[in-house]
XYZ file of C-alpha atoms in Angstrom:
109
model
C 77.641 96.539 104.610
C 76.814 96.521 100.712
C 75.588 92.952 99.556
C 78.200 90.916 97.608
C 75.778 89.308 95.122
C 73.992 92.478 94.041
C 75.476 95.333 95.256
C 72.425 96.907 97.133
C 73.121 98.704 100.156
C 69.367 97.514 101.822
C 71.041 95.011 104.179
C 70.292 93.841 107.688
C 72.497 92.400 110.288
C 71.238 88.765 111.259
C 71.566 88.093 115.330
C 73.382 85.204 115.333
C 77.037 85.038 114.097
C 79.142 82.313 112.110
C 81.120 79.924 114.023
C 84.309 81.570 113.632
C 82.338 84.955 115.352
C 81.807 86.814 111.992
C 78.627 89.018 111.497
C 76.020 87.219 109.161
C 73.968 89.952 107.034
C 70.741 89.618 104.550
C 69.890 91.388 101.709
C 66.638 92.616 101.170
C 67.158 92.952 97.563
C 68.240 89.516 96.884
C 67.489 87.734 99.537
C 71.264 86.217 99.650
C 72.891 85.902 103.397
C 76.472 86.376 103.449
C 79.203 87.193 106.093
C 81.989 89.609 106.630
C 84.882 87.534 105.108
C 82.013 86.797 101.921
C 83.869 87.964 99.048
C 87.118 88.319 100.060
C 90.398 86.157 98.985
C 89.741 84.088 102.761
C 86.248 83.742 102.302
C 86.510 80.013 102.700
C 89.603 79.577 105.162
C 89.089 77.679 107.790
C 91.022 79.835 110.488
C 90.454 83.495 111.743
C 91.522 86.118 109.580
C 93.458 87.926 112.348
C 95.578 84.805 112.954
C 96.223 84.227 109.065
C 97.137 87.773 108.458
C 99.154 87.548 111.526
C 101.037 83.916 110.221
C 101.765 85.730 106.811
C 103.162 88.917 108.648
C 105.415 87.307 110.833
C 106.346 85.031 107.554
C 107.099 88.147 105.299
C 109.040 90.726 108.084
C 110.766 87.895 110.452
C 111.797 85.735 107.399
C 110.667 82.874 109.434
C 110.198 79.013 107.212
C 107.059 77.753 106.947
C 107.777 74.763 109.391
C 108.936 77.199 112.112
C 105.597 79.149 111.570
C 103.497 75.923 112.172
C 105.576 74.799 115.226
C 104.864 78.415 116.922
C 101.299 78.352 116.333
C 101.478 75.015 117.503
C 102.773 75.731 121.093
C 99.872 78.030 120.953
C 97.622 75.540 120.704
C 96.699 76.463 116.555
C 96.950 73.721 114.370
C 97.969 74.079 110.362
C 100.449 72.696 107.437
C 103.224 74.361 106.474
C 101.502 74.185 103.053
C 98.622 76.327 104.251
C 100.983 78.845 105.393
C 102.264 78.736 101.794
C 98.654 79.251 100.314
C 97.855 81.897 102.865
C 101.153 83.676 101.526
C 100.411 83.447 98.141
C 97.224 85.038 98.496
C 98.175 88.157 101.363
C 101.312 89.172 100.038
C 100.594 90.894 96.783
C 97.681 92.712 99.065
C 99.921 93.724 101.239
C 102.544 94.619 99.107
C 99.829 96.587 97.162
C 98.401 98.664 100.441
C 101.774 99.031 102.142
C 102.867 100.758 98.559
C 99.621 102.637 97.993
C 100.418 104.026 102.000
C 104.086 104.611 101.158
C 103.126 107.196 97.991
C 100.074 108.771 100.293
C 96.596 109.156 99.220
C 97.437 111.245 95.721
C 99.176 108.672 94.426
């Protein structure tokens, strides 16, 4: 994984992980530390990326309301507000649409 700060490929993986279980890295060139989510749209999100992606995917695929999704995950023990779902959708929906469009057209464009 290249350094998100300087782009160097001289990176070492740290033995410890973040609270959510993501790998930590340290750049030998600039001495910055970062994790797997650094430099992404979900960098400072409180919840794991797979949970956020699942919420947004269900919202778009099954046309569930914001409050339905919060209730469905509350039953599973994951608590977040419907406003969080709205923010995640605003961040991830354009990225998912671009990725699906790219896959539909094939690698050649």
